[in-house]
Amino acid sequence: MEKPDDVDRGFAALADPVRRAIVARLSRGPATVGEIAEPFDISLQAVSRHLQVLEDAGLVSKGRDAQRRPVRLEPAALERLTAWIDGYRIAAERSFRRLDALLAEDPQAPPAAPSGTDPTTPRRRDR
């Protein structure tokens, strides 16, 4: 089980759009700081600070490949964040299924709105 601090650090790191863009870039493969910085209108030092936040959260790691120092995405860390979210999504889906079942049993309940319609909009009744 993931510690709350790890989850907090992971989501805090991903709260910044530059860091999300860096994660998106690294999802295509390892890259150096210079390669990561290319699309951004910020300094290499600022990119390095963003990478440090991502590394502190465990989302990326820095390696050594001869003279290159590639930064790699740590997919397991992203999977842990996804699993945390999925736990809440699954619980919400269960609640909605129970509510649907209760409404299906109640003859006084209004019929479910067809997909793609707004259930709060009054329906026209044919007379």
Tab-separated table of N, CA and C in Angstrom:
chain	number	residue	atom	x	y	z
A	1	MET	N	0.850	-1.187	0.000
A	1	MET	CA	0.000	0.000	0.000
A	1	MET	C	0.886	1.236	0.000
A	2	GLU	N	0.513	2.163	-0.801
A	2	GLU	CA	1.259	3.413	-0.952
A	2	GLU	C	1.006	4.313	0.259
A	3	LYS	N	2.060	4.977	0.755
A	3	LYS	CA	1.917	5.904	1.869
A	3	LYS	C	1.273	7.197	1.359
A	4	PRO	N	0.444	7.833	2.190
A	4	PRO	CA	-0.202	9.079	1.760
A	4	PRO	C	0.793	10.140	1.302
A	5	ASP	N	1.961	10.242	1.958
A	5	ASP	CA	2.954	11.243	1.559
A	5	ASP	C	3.445	11.001	0.137
A	6	ASP	N	3.622	9.719	-0.243
A	6	ASP	CA	4.071	9.391	-1.590
A	6	ASP	C	3.031	9.802	-2.616
A	7	VAL	N	1.772	9.532	-2.318
A	7	VAL	CA	0.679	9.912	-3.221
A	7	VAL	C	0.612	11.431	-3.318
A	8	ASP	N	0.703	12.108	-2.179
A	8	ASP	CA	0.666	13.577	-2.175
A	8	ASP	C	1.804	14.153	-3.014
A	9	ARG	N	3.012	13.614	-2.830
A	9	ARG	CA	4.169	14.100	-3.593
A	9	ARG	C	3.973	13.852	-5.085
A	10	GLY	N	3.448	12.687	-5.430
A	10	GLY	CA	3.230	12.359	-6.836
A	10	GLY	C	2.231	13.300	-7.489
A	11	PHE	N	1.084	13.511	-6.830
A	11	PHE	CA	0.081	14.404	-7.410
A	11	PHE	C	0.534	15.860	-7.389
A	12	ALA	N	1.261	16.256	-6.362
A	12	ALA	CA	1.783	17.628	-6.323
A	12	ALA	C	2.765	17.848	-7.481
A	13	ALA	N	3.594	16.859	-7.741
A	13	ALA	CA	4.544	16.974	-8.850
A	13	ALA	C	3.807	17.084	-10.180
A	14	LEU	N	2.722	16.352	-10.333
A	14	LEU	CA	1.971	16.365	-11.596
A	14	LEU	C	1.013	17.546	-11.702
A	15	ALA	N	0.907	18.348	-10.660
A	15	ALA	CA	-0.007	19.496	-10.688
A	15	ALA	C	0.488	20.592	-11.635
A	16	ASP	N	1.759	20.603	-11.939
A	16	ASP	CA	2.329	21.641	-12.796
A	16	ASP	C	2.282	21.204	-14.264
A	17	PRO	N	1.798	22.069	-15.160
A	17	PRO	CA	1.692	21.682	-16.572
A	17	PRO	C	3.042	21.391	-17.243
A	18	VAL	N	4.099	22.073	-16.820
A	18	VAL	CA	5.420	21.787	-17.399
A	18	VAL	C	5.854	20.382	-17.004
A	19	ARG	N	5.647	20.019	-15.754
A	19	ARG	CA	6.047	18.678	-15.306
A	19	ARG	C	5.203	17.606	-15.984
A	20	ARG	N	3.907	17.881	-16.203
A	20	ARG	CA	3.080	16.909	-16.943
A	20	ARG	C	3.592	16.760	-18.366
A	21	ALA	N	4.011	17.850	-18.983
A	21	ALA	CA	4.565	17.789	-20.341
A	21	ALA	C	5.885	17.005	-20.348
A	22	ILE	N	6.674	17.165	-19.314
A	22	ILE	CA	7.928	16.413	-19.208
A	22	ILE	C	7.626	14.925	-19.090
A	23	VAL	N	6.653	14.569	-18.263
A	23	VAL	CA	6.264	13.163	-18.120
A	23	VAL	C	5.771	12.628	-19.465
A	24	ALA	N	4.979	13.430	-20.177
A	24	ALA	CA	4.492	13.001	-21.493
A	24	ALA	C	5.671	12.760	-22.436
A	25	ARG	N	6.664	13.652	-22.413
A	25	ARG	CA	7.838	13.477	-23.278
A	25	ARG	C	8.594	12.218	-22.897
A	26	LEU	N	8.782	11.984	-21.617
A	26	LEU	CA	9.539	10.816	-21.170
A	26	LEU	C	8.778	9.511	-21.394
A	27	SER	N	7.483	9.590	-21.587
A	27	SER	CA	6.718	8.375	-21.880
A	27	SER	C	7.121	7.801	-23.243
A	28	ARG	N	7.750	8.620	-24.084
A	28	ARG	CA	8.231	8.154	-25.395
A	28	ARG	C	9.647	7.583	-25.318
A	29	GLY	N	10.308	7.758	-24.176
A	29	GLY	CA	11.655	7.223	-24.012
A	29	GLY	C	12.538	8.182	-23.239
A	30	PRO	N	13.697	7.689	-22.783
A	30	PRO	CA	14.625	8.523	-22.017
A	30	PRO	C	15.115	9.712	-22.835
A	31	ALA	N	15.487	10.786	-22.142
A	31	ALA	CA	15.991	11.989	-22.800
A	31	ALA	C	16.922	12.730	-21.845
A	32	THR	N	17.813	13.491	-22.417
A	32	THR	CA	18.697	14.326	-21.594
A	32	THR	C	17.939	15.595	-21.197
A	33	VAL	N	18.500	16.326	-20.250
A	33	VAL	CA	17.879	17.576	-19.811
A	33	VAL	C	17.745	18.535	-20.989
A	34	GLY	N	18.773	18.613	-21.826
A	34	GLY	CA	18.720	19.485	-22.997
A	34	GLY	C	17.608	19.094	-23.959
A	35	GLU	N	17.442	17.793	-24.180
A	35	GLU	CA	16.373	17.323	-25.064
A	35	GLU	C	14.998	17.616	-24.472
A	36	ILE	N	14.900	17.459	-23.175
A	36	ILE	CA	13.616	17.731	-22.495
A	36	ILE	C	13.289	19.212	-22.569
A	37	ALA	N	14.318	20.053	-22.465
A	37	ALA	CA	14.115	21.505	-22.412
A	37	ALA	C	13.747	22.117	-23.763
A	38	GLU	N	14.052	21.432	-24.868
A	38	GLU	CA	13.862	22.012	-26.206
A	38	GLU	C	12.514	22.687	-26.434
A	39	PRO	N	11.384	22.038	-26.138
A	39	PRO	CA	10.108	22.673	-26.481
A	39	PRO	C	9.672	23.789	-25.530
A	40	PHE	N	10.388	23.972	-24.439
A	40	PHE	CA	9.965	24.942	-23.431
A	40	PHE	C	10.704	26.262	-23.574
A	41	ASP	N	10.032	27.325	-23.250
A	41	ASP	CA	10.647	28.652	-23.263
A	41	ASP	C	11.091	29.005	-21.838
A	42	ILE	N	11.839	28.069	-21.232
A	42	ILE	CA	12.374	28.287	-19.890
A	42	ILE	C	13.826	27.837	-19.892
A	43	SER	N	14.569	28.232	-18.884
A	43	SER	CA	15.996	27.922	-18.825
A	43	SER	C	16.227	26.440	-18.502
A	44	LEU	N	17.445	25.990	-18.811
A	44	LEU	CA	17.834	24.623	-18.438
A	44	LEU	C	17.759	24.445	-16.923
A	45	GLN	N	18.102	25.512	-16.198
A	45	GLN	CA	18.054	25.451	-14.732
A	45	GLN	C	16.612	25.227	-14.256
A	46	ALA	N	15.649	25.890	-14.890
A	46	ALA	CA	14.245	25.706	-14.507
A	46	ALA	C	13.781	24.285	-14.829
A	47	VAL	N	14.202	23.766	-15.973
A	47	VAL	CA	13.852	22.380	-16.323
A	47	VAL	C	14.468	21.437	-15.303
A	48	SER	N	15.697	21.694	-14.914
A	48	SER	CA	16.359	20.847	-13.908
A	48	SER	C	15.600	20.861	-12.586
A	49	ARG	N	15.083	22.031	-12.208
A	49	ARG	CA	14.299	22.114	-10.958
A	49	ARG	C	13.016	21.286	-11.085
A	50	HIS	N	12.353	21.375	-12.242
A	50	HIS	CA	11.150	20.562	-12.463
A	50	HIS	C	11.492	19.067	-12.388
A	51	LEU	N	12.609	18.703	-12.994
A	51	LEU	CA	13.030	17.297	-12.949
A	51	LEU	C	13.337	16.851	-11.526
A	52	GLN	N	13.884	17.744	-10.728
A	52	GLN	CA	14.180	17.400	-9.330
A	52	GLN	C	12.888	17.117	-8.562
A	53	VAL	N	11.861	17.905	-8.807
A	53	VAL	CA	10.565	17.671	-8.155
A	53	VAL	C	10.015	16.310	-8.579
A	54	LEU	N	10.092	16.014	-9.880
A	54	LEU	CA	9.610	14.719	-10.371
A	54	LEU	C	10.436	13.570	-9.793
A	55	GLU	N	11.741	13.774	-9.668
A	55	GLU	CA	12.602	12.738	-9.096
A	55	GLU	C	12.304	12.540	-7.608
A	56	ASP	N	12.107	13.631	-6.866
A	56	ASP	CA	11.772	13.528	-5.440
A	56	ASP	C	10.464	12.768	-5.236
A	57	ALA	N	9.555	12.883	-6.205
A	57	ALA	CA	8.273	12.170	-6.126
A	57	ALA	C	8.392	10.733	-6.632
A	58	GLY	N	9.568	10.367	-7.125
A	58	GLY	CA	9.785	9.008	-7.608
A	58	GLY	C	9.256	8.757	-9.012
A	59	LEU	N	8.869	9.823	-9.713
A	59	LEU	CA	8.266	9.654	-11.037
A	59	LEU	C	9.310	9.528	-12.153
A	60	VAL	N	10.519	10.046	-11.923
A	60	VAL	CA	11.598	9.912	-12.903
A	60	VAL	C	12.878	9.544	-12.176
A	61	SER	N	13.838	9.026	-12.946
A	61	SER	CA	15.163	8.753	-12.386
A	61	SER	C	16.200	9.187	-13.402
A	62	LYS	N	17.363	9.555	-12.895
A	62	LYS	CA	18.470	9.971	-13.752
A	62	LYS	C	19.482	8.839	-13.792
A	63	GLY	N	20.002	8.595	-14.968
A	63	GLY	CA	20.995	7.539	-15.133
A	63	GLY	C	22.266	8.070	-15.734
A	64	ARG	N	23.133	7.139	-16.102
A	64	ARG	CA	24.385	7.514	-16.758
A	64	ARG	C	24.587	6.523	-17.903
A	65	ASP	N	24.828	7.092	-19.082
A	65	ASP	CA	25.086	6.290	-20.275
A	65	ASP	C	26.271	6.935	-20.977
A	66	ALA	N	27.470	6.477	-20.621
A	66	ALA	CA	28.724	7.089	-21.094
A	66	ALA	C	28.720	8.562	-20.682
A	67	GLN	N	28.737	9.483	-21.656
A	67	GLN	CA	28.737	10.914	-21.344
A	67	GLN	C	27.326	11.457	-21.143
A	68	ARG	N	26.335	10.720	-21.559
A	68	ARG	CA	24.941	11.179	-21.449
A	68	ARG	C	24.405	10.892	-20.051
A	69	ARG	N	23.493	11.722	-19.610
A	69	ARG	CA	22.813	11.513	-18.336
A	69	ARG	C	21.315	11.495	-18.610
A	70	PRO	N	20.804	10.386	-19.167
A	70	PRO	CA	19.388	10.342	-19.534
A	70	PRO	C	18.468	10.313	-18.318
A	71	VAL	N	17.331	10.928	-18.506
A	71	VAL	CA	16.276	10.910	-17.493
A	71	VAL	C	15.244	9.918	-17.988
A	72	ARG	N	14.799	9.044	-17.096
A	72	ARG	CA	13.829	8.015	-17.460
A	72	ARG	C	12.578	8.146	-16.609
A	73	LEU	N	11.465	7.835	-17.218
A	73	LEU	CA	10.197	7.778	-16.510
A	73	LEU	C	10.168	6.507	-15.670
A	74	GLU	N	9.585	6.584	-14.495
A	74	GLU	CA	9.421	5.417	-13.624
A	74	GLU	C	7.946	5.001	-13.682
A	75	PRO	N	7.594	4.099	-14.598
A	75	PRO	CA	6.188	3.733	-14.791
A	75	PRO	C	5.526	3.166	-13.536
A	76	ALA	N	6.280	2.480	-12.700
A	76	ALA	CA	5.691	1.899	-11.494
A	76	ALA	C	5.109	2.982	-10.590
A	77	ALA	N	5.767	4.143	-10.537
A	77	ALA	CA	5.255	5.240	-9.703
A	77	ALA	C	3.940	5.760	-10.264
A	78	LEU	N	3.847	5.878	-11.581
A	78	LEU	CA	2.585	6.310	-12.196
A	78	LEU	C	1.490	5.262	-11.973
A	79	GLU	N	1.871	3.996	-12.044
A	79	GLU	CA	0.896	2.928	-11.796
A	79	GLU	C	0.355	2.985	-10.371
A	80	ARG	N	1.210	3.340	-9.409
A	80	ARG	CA	0.735	3.453	-8.021
A	80	ARG	C	-0.287	4.584	-7.890
A	81	LEU	N	-0.045	5.715	-8.585
A	81	LEU	CA	-1.012	6.819	-8.544
A	81	LEU	C	-2.321	6.411	-9.216
A	82	THR	N	-2.206	5.710	-10.327
A	82	THR	CA	-3.401	5.232	-11.028
A	82	THR	C	-4.183	4.259	-10.149
A	83	ALA	N	-3.477	3.379	-9.458
A	83	ALA	CA	-4.147	2.418	-8.571
A	83	ALA	C	-4.876	3.146	-7.446
A	84	TRP	N	-4.271	4.205	-6.929
A	84	TRP	CA	-4.918	4.986	-5.864
A	84	TRP	C	-6.218	5.584	-6.390
A	85	ILE	N	-6.174	6.170	-7.583
A	85	ILE	CA	-7.378	6.752	-8.190
A	85	ILE	C	-8.407	5.662	-8.459
A	86	ASP	N	-7.955	4.534	-9.002
A	86	ASP	CA	-8.875	3.440	-9.332
A	86	ASP	C	-9.637	2.938	-8.108
A	87	GLY	N	-8.991	2.951	-6.949
A	87	GLY	CA	-9.680	2.527	-5.734
A	87	GLY	C	-10.923	3.361	-5.482
A	88	TYR	N	-10.822	4.654	-5.671
A	88	TYR	CA	-11.966	5.545	-5.475
A	88	TYR	C	-12.968	5.424	-6.615
A	89	ARG	N	-12.467	5.242	-7.838
A	89	ARG	CA	-13.363	5.084	-8.988
A	89	ARG	C	-14.214	3.824	-8.836
A	90	ILE	N	-13.594	2.739	-8.418
A	90	ILE	CA	-14.315	1.478	-8.239
A	90	ILE	C	-15.361	1.613	-7.138
A	91	ALA	N	-15.003	2.267	-6.050
A	91	ALA	CA	-15.971	2.470	-4.961
A	91	ALA	C	-17.152	3.310	-5.438
A	92	ALA	N	-16.896	4.354	-6.216
A	92	ALA	CA	-17.973	5.196	-6.740
A	92	ALA	C	-18.858	4.404	-7.693
A	93	GLU	N	-18.255	3.585	-8.542
A	93	GLU	CA	-19.045	2.770	-9.467
A	93	GLU	C	-19.946	1.802	-8.710
A	94	ARG	N	-19.428	1.202	-7.640
A	94	ARG	CA	-20.254	0.300	-6.819
A	94	ARG	C	-21.456	1.042	-6.241
A	95	SER	N	-21.207	2.242	-5.746
A	95	SER	CA	-22.302	3.039	-5.181
A	95	SER	C	-23.351	3.351	-6.244
A	96	PHE	N	-22.907	3.725	-7.432
A	96	PHE	CA	-23.856	4.023	-8.508
A	96	PHE	C	-24.639	2.774	-8.917
A	97	ARG	N	-23.985	1.618	-8.950
A	97	ARG	CA	-24.699	0.373	-9.286
A	97	ARG	C	-25.752	0.058	-8.231
A	98	ARG	N	-25.417	0.264	-6.956
A	98	ARG	CA	-26.402	0.018	-5.888
A	98	ARG	C	-27.577	0.976	-6.029
A	99	LEU	N	-27.289	2.246	-6.328
A	99	LEU	CA	-28.353	3.223	-6.521
A	99	LEU	C	-29.214	2.842	-7.720
A	100	ASP	N	-28.590	2.433	-8.816
A	100	ASP	CA	-29.351	1.988	-9.990
A	100	ASP	C	-30.262	0.810	-9.645
A	101	ALA	N	-29.746	-0.127	-8.848
A	101	ALA	CA	-30.541	-1.290	-8.468
A	101	ALA	C	-31.724	-0.872	-7.603
A	102	LEU	N	-31.496	0.043	-6.672
A	102	LEU	CA	-32.591	0.525	-5.824
A	102	LEU	C	-33.645	1.249	-6.658
A	103	LEU	N	-33.209	2.069	-7.573
A	103	LEU	CA	-34.157	2.795	-8.419
A	103	LEU	C	-34.927	1.851	-9.329
A	104	ALA	N	-34.287	0.791	-9.773
A	104	ALA	CA	-34.967	-0.186	-10.623
A	104	ALA	C	-36.053	-0.921	-9.854
A	105	GLU	N	-35.891	-1.078	-8.545
A	105	GLU	CA	-36.875	-1.769	-7.712
A	105	GLU	C	-38.052	-0.872	-7.340
A	106	ASP	N	-37.871	0.433	-7.365
A	106	ASP	CA	-38.894	1.379	-6.931
A	106	ASP	C	-39.833	1.720	-8.096
A	107	PRO	N	-41.108	1.293	-8.018
A	107	PRO	CA	-42.031	1.575	-9.121
A	107	PRO	C	-42.365	3.063	-9.240
A	108	GLN	N	-42.145	3.850	-8.198
A	108	GLN	CA	-42.433	5.279	-8.226
A	108	GLN	C	-41.271	6.104	-8.779
A	109	ALA	N	-40.122	5.480	-8.955
A	109	ALA	CA	-38.948	6.206	-9.419
A	109	ALA	C	-39.123	6.585	-10.885
A	110	PRO	N	-38.690	7.777	-11.248
A	110	PRO	CA	-38.784	8.170	-12.664
A	110	PRO	C	-37.863	7.283	-13.498
A	111	PRO	N	-38.204	7.064	-14.755
A	111	PRO	CA	-37.332	6.230	-15.595
A	111	PRO	C	-35.980	6.908	-15.791
A	112	ALA	N	-34.982	6.096	-15.986
A	112	ALA	CA	-33.634	6.627	-16.198
A	112	ALA	C	-33.602	7.409	-17.499
A	113	ALA	N	-32.848	8.490	-17.497
A	113	ALA	CA	-32.723	9.320	-18.699
A	113	ALA	C	-31.916	8.560	-19.741
A	114	PRO	N	-32.307	8.660	-21.005
A	114	PRO	CA	-31.507	8.030	-22.049
A	114	PRO	C	-30.116	8.642	-22.074
A	115	SER	N	-29.164	7.858	-22.486
A	115	SER	CA	-27.785	8.324	-22.550
A	115	SER	C	-27.679	9.565	-23.425
A	116	GLY	N	-26.937	10.569	-22.926
A	116	GLY	CA	-26.730	11.787	-23.694
A	116	GLY	C	-27.771	12.865	-23.449
A	117	THR	N	-28.706	12.622	-22.522
A	117	THR	CA	-29.696	13.654	-22.225
A	117	THR	C	-29.480	14.158	-20.815
A	118	ASP	N	-29.996	15.317	-20.551
A	118	ASP	CA	-29.873	15.927	-19.238
A	118	ASP	C	-31.084	15.512	-18.405
A	119	PRO	N	-30.877	14.731	-17.331
A	119	PRO	CA	-32.010	14.245	-16.537
A	119	PRO	C	-32.742	15.358	-15.797
A	120	THR	N	-32.154	16.554	-15.700
A	120	THR	CA	-32.832	17.643	-14.987
A	120	THR	C	-33.765	18.429	-15.901
A	121	THR	N	-33.695	18.197	-17.210
A	121	THR	CA	-34.561	18.893	-18.154
A	121	THR	C	-35.928	18.224	-18.153
A	122	PRO	N	-36.998	19.008	-17.930
A	122	PRO	CA	-38.330	18.386	-17.934
A	122	PRO	C	-38.632	17.783	-19.298
A	123	ARG	N	-39.268	16.605	-19.267
A	123	ARG	CA	-39.644	15.959	-20.512
A	123	ARG	C	-41.026	16.388	-20.931
A	124	ARG	N	-41.221	16.508	-22.220
A	124	ARG	CA	-42.527	16.844	-22.767
A	124	ARG	C	-43.402	15.610	-22.713
A	125	ARG	N	-44.586	15.762	-22.204
A	125	ARG	CA	-45.510	14.631	-22.140
A	125	ARG	C	-46.517	14.734	-23.280
A	126	ASP	N	-46.700	13.650	-23.961
A	126	ASP	CA	-47.726	13.602	-25.006
A	126	ASP	C	-49.067	13.356	-24.348
A	127	ARG	N	-50.107	14.067	-24.778
A	127	ARG	CA	-51.431	13.889	-24.160
A	127	ARG	C	-52.363	13.235	-25.099
